[in-house]
mmCIF file with all atom_site columns, C-alpha atoms in Angstrom:
data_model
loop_
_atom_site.group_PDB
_atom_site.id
_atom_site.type_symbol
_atom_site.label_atom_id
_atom_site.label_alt_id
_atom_site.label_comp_id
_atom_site.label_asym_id
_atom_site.label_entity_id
_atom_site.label_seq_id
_atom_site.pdbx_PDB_ins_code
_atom_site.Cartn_x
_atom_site.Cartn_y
_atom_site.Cartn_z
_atom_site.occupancy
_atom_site.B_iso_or_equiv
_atom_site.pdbx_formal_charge
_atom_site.auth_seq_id
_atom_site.auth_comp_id
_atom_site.auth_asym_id
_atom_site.auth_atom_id
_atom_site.pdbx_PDB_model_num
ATOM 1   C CA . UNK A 1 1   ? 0.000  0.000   0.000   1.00 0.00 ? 1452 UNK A CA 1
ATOM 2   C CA . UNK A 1 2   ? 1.579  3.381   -0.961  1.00 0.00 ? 1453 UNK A CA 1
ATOM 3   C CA . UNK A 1 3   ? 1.292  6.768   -0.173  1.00 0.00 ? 1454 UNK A CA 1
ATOM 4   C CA . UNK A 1 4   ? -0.126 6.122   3.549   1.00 0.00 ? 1455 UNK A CA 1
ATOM 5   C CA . UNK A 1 5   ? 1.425  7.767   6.632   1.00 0.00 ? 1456 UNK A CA 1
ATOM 6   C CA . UNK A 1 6   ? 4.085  6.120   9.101   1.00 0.00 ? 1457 UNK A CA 1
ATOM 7   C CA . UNK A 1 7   ? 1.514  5.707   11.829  1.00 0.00 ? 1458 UNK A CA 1
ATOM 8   C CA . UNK A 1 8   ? -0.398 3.060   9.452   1.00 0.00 ? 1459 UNK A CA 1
ATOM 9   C CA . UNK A 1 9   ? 2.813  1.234   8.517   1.00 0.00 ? 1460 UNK A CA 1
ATOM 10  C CA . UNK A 1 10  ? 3.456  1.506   12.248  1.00 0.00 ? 1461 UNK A CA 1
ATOM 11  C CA . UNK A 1 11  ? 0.103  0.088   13.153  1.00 0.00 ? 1462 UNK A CA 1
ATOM 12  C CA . UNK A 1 12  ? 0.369  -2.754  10.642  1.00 0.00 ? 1463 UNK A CA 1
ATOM 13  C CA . UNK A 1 13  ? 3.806  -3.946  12.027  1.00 0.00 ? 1464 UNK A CA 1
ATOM 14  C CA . UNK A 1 14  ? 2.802  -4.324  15.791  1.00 0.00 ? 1465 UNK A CA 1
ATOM 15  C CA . UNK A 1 15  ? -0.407 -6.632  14.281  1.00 0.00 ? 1466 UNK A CA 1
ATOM 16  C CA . UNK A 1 16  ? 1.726  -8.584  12.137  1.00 0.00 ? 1467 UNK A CA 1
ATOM 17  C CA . UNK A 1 17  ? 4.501  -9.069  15.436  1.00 0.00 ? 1468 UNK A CA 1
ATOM 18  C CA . UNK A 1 18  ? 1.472  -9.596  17.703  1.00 0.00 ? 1469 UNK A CA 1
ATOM 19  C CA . UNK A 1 19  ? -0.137 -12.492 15.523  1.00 0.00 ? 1470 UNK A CA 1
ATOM 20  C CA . UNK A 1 20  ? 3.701  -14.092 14.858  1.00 0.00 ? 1471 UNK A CA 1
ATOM 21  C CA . UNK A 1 21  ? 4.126  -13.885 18.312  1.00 0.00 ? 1472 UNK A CA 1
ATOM 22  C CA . UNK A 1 22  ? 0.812  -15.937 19.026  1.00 0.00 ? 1473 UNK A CA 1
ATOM 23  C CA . UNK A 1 23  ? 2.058  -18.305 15.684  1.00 0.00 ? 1474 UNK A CA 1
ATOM 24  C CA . UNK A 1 24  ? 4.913  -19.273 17.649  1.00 0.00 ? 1475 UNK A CA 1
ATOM 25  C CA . UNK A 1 25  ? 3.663  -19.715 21.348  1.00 0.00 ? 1476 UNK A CA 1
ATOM 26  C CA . UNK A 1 26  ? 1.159  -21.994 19.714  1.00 0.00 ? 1477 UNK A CA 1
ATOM 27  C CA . UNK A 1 27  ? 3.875  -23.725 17.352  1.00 0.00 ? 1478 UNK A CA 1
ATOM 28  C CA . UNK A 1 28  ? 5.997  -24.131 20.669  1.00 0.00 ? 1479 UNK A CA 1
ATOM 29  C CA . UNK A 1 29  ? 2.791  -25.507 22.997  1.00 0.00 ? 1480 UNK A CA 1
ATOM 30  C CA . UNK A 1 30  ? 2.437  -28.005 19.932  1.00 0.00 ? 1481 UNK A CA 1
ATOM 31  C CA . UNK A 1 31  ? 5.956  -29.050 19.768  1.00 0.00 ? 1482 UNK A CA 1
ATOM 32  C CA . UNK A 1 32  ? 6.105  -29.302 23.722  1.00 0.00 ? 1483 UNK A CA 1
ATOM 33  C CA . UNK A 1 33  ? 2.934  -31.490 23.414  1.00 0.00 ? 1484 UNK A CA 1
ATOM 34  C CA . UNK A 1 34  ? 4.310  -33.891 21.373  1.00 0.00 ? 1485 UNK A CA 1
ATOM 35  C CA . UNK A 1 35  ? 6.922  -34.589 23.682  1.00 0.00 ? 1486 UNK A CA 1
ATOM 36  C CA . UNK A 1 36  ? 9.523  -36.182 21.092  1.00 0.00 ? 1487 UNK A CA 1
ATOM 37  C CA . UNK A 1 37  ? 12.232 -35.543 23.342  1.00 0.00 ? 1488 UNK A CA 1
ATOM 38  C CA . UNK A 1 38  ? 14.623 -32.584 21.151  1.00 0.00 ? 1489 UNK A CA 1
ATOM 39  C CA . UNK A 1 39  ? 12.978 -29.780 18.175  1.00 0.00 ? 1490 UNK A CA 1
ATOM 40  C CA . UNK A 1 40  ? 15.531 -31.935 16.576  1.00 0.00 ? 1491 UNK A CA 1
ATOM 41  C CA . UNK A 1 41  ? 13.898 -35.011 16.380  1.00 0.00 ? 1492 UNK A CA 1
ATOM 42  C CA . UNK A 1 42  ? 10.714 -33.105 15.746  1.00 0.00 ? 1493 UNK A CA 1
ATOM 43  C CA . UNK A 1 43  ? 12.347 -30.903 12.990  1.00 0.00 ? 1494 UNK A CA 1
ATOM 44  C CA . UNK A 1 44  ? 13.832 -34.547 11.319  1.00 0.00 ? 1495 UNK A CA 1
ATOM 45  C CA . UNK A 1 45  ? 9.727  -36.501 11.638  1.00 0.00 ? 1496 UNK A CA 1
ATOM 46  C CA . UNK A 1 46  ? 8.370  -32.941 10.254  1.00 0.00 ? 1497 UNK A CA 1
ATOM 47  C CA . UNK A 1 47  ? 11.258 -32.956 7.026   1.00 0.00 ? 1498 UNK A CA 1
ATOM 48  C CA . UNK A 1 48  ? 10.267 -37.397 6.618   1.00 0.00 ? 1499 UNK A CA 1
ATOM 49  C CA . UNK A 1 49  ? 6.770  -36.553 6.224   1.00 0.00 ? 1500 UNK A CA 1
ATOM 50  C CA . UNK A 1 50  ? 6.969  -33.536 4.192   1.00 0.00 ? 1501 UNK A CA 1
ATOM 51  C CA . UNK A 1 51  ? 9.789  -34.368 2.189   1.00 0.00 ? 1502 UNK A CA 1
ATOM 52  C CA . UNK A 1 52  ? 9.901  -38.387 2.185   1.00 0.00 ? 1503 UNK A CA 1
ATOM 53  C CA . UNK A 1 53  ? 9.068  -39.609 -2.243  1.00 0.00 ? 1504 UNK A CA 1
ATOM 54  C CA . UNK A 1 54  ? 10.910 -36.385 -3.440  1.00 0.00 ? 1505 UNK A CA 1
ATOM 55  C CA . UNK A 1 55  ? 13.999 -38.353 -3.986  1.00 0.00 ? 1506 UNK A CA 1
ATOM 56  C CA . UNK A 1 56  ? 12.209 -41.336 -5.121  1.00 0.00 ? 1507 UNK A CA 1
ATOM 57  C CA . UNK A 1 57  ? 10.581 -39.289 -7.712  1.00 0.00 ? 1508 UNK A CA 1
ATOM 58  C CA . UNK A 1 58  ? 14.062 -37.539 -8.847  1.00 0.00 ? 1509 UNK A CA 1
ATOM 59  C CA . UNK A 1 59  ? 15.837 -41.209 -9.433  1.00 0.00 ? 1510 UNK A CA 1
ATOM 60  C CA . UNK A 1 60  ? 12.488 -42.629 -10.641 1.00 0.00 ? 1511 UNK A CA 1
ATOM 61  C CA . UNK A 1 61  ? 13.394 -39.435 -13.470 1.00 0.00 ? 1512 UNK A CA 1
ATOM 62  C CA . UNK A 1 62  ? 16.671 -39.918 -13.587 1.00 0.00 ? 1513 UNK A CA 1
ATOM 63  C CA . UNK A 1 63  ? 17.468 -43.557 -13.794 1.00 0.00 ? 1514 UNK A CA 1
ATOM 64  C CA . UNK A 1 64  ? 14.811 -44.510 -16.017 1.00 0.00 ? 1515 UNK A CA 1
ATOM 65  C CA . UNK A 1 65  ? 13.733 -43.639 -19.602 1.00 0.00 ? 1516 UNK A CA 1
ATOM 66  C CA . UNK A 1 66  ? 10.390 -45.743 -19.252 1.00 0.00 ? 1517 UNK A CA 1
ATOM 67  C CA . UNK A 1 67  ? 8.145  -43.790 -16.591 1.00 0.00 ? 1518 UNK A CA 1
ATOM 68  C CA . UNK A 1 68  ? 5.550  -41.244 -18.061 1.00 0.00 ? 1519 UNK A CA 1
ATOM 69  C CA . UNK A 1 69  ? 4.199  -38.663 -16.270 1.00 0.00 ? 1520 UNK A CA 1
ATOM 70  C CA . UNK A 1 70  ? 1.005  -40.550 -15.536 1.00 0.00 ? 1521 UNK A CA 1
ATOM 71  C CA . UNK A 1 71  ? 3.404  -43.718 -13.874 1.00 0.00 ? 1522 UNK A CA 1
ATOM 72  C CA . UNK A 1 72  ? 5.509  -41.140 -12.250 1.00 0.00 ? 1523 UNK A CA 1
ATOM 73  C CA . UNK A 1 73  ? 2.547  -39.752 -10.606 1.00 0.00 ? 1524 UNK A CA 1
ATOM 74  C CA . UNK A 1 74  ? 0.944  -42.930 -9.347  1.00 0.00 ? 1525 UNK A CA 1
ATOM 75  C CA . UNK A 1 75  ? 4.151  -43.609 -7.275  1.00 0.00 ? 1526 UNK A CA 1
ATOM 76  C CA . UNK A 1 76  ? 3.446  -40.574 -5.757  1.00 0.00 ? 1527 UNK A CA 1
ATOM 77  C CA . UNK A 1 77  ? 0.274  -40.883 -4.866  1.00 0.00 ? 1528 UNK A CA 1
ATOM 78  C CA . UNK A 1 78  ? 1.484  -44.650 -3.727  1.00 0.00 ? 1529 UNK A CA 1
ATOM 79  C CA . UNK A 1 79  ? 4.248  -42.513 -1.722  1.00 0.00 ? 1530 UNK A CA 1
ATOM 80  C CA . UNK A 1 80  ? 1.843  -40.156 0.266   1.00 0.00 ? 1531 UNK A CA 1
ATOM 81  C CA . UNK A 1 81  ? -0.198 -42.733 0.947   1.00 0.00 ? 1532 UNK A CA 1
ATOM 82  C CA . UNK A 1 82  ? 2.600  -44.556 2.345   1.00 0.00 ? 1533 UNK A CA 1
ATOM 83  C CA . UNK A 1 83  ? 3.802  -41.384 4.257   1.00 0.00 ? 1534 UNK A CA 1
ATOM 84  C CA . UNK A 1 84  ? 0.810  -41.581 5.779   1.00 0.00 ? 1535 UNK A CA 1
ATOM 85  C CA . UNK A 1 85  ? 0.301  -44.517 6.945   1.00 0.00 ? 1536 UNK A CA 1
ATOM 86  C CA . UNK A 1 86  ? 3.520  -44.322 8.620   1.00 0.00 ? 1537 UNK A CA 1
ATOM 87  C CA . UNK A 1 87  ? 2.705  -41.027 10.295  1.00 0.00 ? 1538 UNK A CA 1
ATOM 88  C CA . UNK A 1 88  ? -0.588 -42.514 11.479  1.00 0.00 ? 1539 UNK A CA 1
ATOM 89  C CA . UNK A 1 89  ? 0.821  -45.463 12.852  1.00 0.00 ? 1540 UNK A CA 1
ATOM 90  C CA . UNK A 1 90  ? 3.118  -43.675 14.645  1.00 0.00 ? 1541 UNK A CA 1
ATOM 91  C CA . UNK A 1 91  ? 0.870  -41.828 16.941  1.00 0.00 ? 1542 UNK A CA 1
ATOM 92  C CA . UNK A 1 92  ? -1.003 -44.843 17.247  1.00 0.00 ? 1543 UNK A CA 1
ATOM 93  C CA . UNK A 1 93  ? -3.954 -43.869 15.620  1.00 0.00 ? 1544 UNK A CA 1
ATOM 94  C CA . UNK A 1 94  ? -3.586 -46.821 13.555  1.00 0.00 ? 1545 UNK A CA 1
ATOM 95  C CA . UNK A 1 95  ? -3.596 -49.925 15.528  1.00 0.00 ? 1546 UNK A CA 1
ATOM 96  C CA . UNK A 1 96  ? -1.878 -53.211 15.627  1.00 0.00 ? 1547 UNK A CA 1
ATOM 97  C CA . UNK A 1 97  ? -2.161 -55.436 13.054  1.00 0.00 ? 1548 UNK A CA 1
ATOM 98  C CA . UNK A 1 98  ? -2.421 -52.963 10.486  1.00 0.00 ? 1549 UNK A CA 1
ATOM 99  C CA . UNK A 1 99  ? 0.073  -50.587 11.613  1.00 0.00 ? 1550 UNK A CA 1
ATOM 100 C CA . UNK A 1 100 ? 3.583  -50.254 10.237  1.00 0.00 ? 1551 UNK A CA 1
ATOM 101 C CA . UNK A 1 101 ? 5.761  -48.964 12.608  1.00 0.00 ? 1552 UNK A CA 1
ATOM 102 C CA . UNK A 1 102 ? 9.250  -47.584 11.467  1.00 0.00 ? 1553 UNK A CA 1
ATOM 103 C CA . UNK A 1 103 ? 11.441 -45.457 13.430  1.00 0.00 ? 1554 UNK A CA 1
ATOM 104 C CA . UNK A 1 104 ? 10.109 -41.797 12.253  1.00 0.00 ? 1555 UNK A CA 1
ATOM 105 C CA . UNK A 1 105 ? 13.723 -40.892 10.425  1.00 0.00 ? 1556 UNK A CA 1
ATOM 106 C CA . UNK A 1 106 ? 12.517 -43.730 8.604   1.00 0.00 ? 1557 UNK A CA 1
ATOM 107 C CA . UNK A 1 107 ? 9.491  -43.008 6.939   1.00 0.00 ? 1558 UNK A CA 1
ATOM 108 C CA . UNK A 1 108 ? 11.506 -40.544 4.033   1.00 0.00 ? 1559 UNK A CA 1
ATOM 109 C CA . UNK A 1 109 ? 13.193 -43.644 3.303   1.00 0.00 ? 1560 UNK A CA 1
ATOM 110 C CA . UNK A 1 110 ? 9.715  -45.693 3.241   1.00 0.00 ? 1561 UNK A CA 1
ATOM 111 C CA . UNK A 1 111 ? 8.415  -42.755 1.136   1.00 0.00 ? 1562 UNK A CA 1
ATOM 112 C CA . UNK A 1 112 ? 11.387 -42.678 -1.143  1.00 0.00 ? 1563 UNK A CA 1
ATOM 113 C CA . UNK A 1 113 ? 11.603 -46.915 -1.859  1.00 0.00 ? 1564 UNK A CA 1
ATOM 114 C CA . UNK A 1 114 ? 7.436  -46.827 -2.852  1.00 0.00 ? 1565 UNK A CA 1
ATOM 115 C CA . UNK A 1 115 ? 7.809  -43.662 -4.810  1.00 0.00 ? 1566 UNK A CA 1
ATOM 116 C CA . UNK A 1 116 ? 10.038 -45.465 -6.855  1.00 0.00 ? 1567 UNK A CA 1
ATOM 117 C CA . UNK A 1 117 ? 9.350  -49.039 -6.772  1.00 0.00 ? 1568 UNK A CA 1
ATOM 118 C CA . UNK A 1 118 ? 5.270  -47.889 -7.596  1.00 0.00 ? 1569 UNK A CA 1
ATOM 119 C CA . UNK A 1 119 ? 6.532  -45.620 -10.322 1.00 0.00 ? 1570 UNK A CA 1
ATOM 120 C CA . UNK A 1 120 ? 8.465  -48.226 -12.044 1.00 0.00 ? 1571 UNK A CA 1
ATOM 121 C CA . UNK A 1 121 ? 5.668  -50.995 -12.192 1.00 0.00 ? 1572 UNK A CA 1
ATOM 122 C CA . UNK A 1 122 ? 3.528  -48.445 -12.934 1.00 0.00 ? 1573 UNK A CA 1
ATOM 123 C CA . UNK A 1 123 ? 5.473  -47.776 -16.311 1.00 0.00 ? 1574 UNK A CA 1
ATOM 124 C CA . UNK A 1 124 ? 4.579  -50.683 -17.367 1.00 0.00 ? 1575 UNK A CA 1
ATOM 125 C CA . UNK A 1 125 ? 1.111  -50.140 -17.850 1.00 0.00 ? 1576 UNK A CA 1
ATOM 126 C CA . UNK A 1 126 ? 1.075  -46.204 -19.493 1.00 0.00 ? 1577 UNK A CA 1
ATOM 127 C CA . UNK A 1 127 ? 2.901  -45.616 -22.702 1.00 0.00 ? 1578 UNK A CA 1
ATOM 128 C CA . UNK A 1 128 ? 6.622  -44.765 -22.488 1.00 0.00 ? 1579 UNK A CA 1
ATOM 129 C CA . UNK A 1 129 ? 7.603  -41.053 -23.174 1.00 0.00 ? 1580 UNK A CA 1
ATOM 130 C CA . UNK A 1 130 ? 9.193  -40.426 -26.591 1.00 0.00 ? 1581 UNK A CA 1
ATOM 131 C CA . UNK A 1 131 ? 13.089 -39.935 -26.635 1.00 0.00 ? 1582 UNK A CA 1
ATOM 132 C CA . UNK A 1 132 ? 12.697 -36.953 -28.362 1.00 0.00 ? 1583 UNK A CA 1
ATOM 133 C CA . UNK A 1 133 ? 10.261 -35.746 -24.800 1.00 0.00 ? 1584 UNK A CA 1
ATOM 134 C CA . UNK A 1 134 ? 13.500 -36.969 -22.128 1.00 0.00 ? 1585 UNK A CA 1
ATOM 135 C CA . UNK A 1 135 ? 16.541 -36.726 -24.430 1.00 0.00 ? 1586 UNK A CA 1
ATOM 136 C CA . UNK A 1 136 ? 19.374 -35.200 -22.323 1.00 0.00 ? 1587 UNK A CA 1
ATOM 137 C CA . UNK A 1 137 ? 16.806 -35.425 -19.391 1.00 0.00 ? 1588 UNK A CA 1
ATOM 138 C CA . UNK A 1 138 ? 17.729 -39.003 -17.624 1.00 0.00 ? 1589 UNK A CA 1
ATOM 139 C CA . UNK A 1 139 ? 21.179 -41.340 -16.960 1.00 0.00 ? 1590 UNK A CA 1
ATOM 140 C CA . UNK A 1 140 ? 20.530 -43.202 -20.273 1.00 0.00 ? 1591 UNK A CA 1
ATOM 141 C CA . UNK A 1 141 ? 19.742 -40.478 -22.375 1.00 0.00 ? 1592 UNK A CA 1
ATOM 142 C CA . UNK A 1 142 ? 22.273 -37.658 -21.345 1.00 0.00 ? 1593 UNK A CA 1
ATOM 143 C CA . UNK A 1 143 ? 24.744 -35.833 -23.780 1.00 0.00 ? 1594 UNK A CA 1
ATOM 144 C CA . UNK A 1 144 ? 28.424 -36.063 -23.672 1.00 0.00 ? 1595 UNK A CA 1
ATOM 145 C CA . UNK A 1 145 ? 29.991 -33.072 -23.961 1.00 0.00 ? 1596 UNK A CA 1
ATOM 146 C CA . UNK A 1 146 ? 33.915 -31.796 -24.415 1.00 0.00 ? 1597 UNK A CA 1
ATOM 147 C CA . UNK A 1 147 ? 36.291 -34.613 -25.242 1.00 0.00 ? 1598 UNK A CA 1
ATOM 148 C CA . UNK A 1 148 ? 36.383 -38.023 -23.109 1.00 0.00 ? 1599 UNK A CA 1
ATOM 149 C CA . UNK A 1 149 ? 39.811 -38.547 -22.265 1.00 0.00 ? 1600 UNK A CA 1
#
């Protein structure tokens, strides 16, 4: 907003401190009640769940000159699932038999494995992307450049 006078900028900045203020007395209450022990551990759980089937889906690109878009994408969706499960499990709301219980630095790696694994048996079931679409884009397919010596 432009041509206003300091006193509104000034007002605007004490509500937006005020409400981060509340944003992190509540985001430190919720960390406290989860009790994992360090923010750590929390912080490493939090980056599993959020971050766990990125790699899968990079080396599922990568390695591979079979997986289309559509394969690529059931993985994923085979990967959050996964995620899931694991995060549910792990506060117990899903109980034994059917829970699968990893240690929770684990579950990126669970993520990760079904990502890729579902990706590639997916591929066999959409069409394969042209070379033309991934040339220079994967392992197989990639240029080589200057002089190999």
């Amino acid at each position: 907003v432009k041509d206003k006078v300091d006193a509104h900028y000034l007002h605007v900045a004490r509500i937006i401190t005020a409400a981060l203020g509340v944003l992190m007395v509540l985001v430190a209450y919720g960390l406290w009640h989860l009790g994992s022990g360090s923010i750590l551990d929390t912080l490493m759980f939090v980056a599993s769940v959020i971050g766990g089937g990125i790699g899968g889906l990079f080396f599922l690109g990568f390695l591979t000159n079979r997986v289309s878009a559509k394969a690529a994408a059931s993985g994923l969706v085979a990967g959050i699932l996964a995620i899931v499960w694991c995060t549910l499990s792990r506060f117990g709301i899903i109980q034994e038999p059917f829970a699968f219980n990893v240690h929770p630095f684990m579950i990126i790696v669970v993520g990760n494995v079904v990502v890729f694994v579902v990706g590639l048996l997916a591929s066999a079931f959409f069409p394969a992307p042209s070379q033309d679409d991934i040339s220079g884009m994967t392992w197989w397919t990639r240029q080589q450049t200057g002089s190999s010596a």
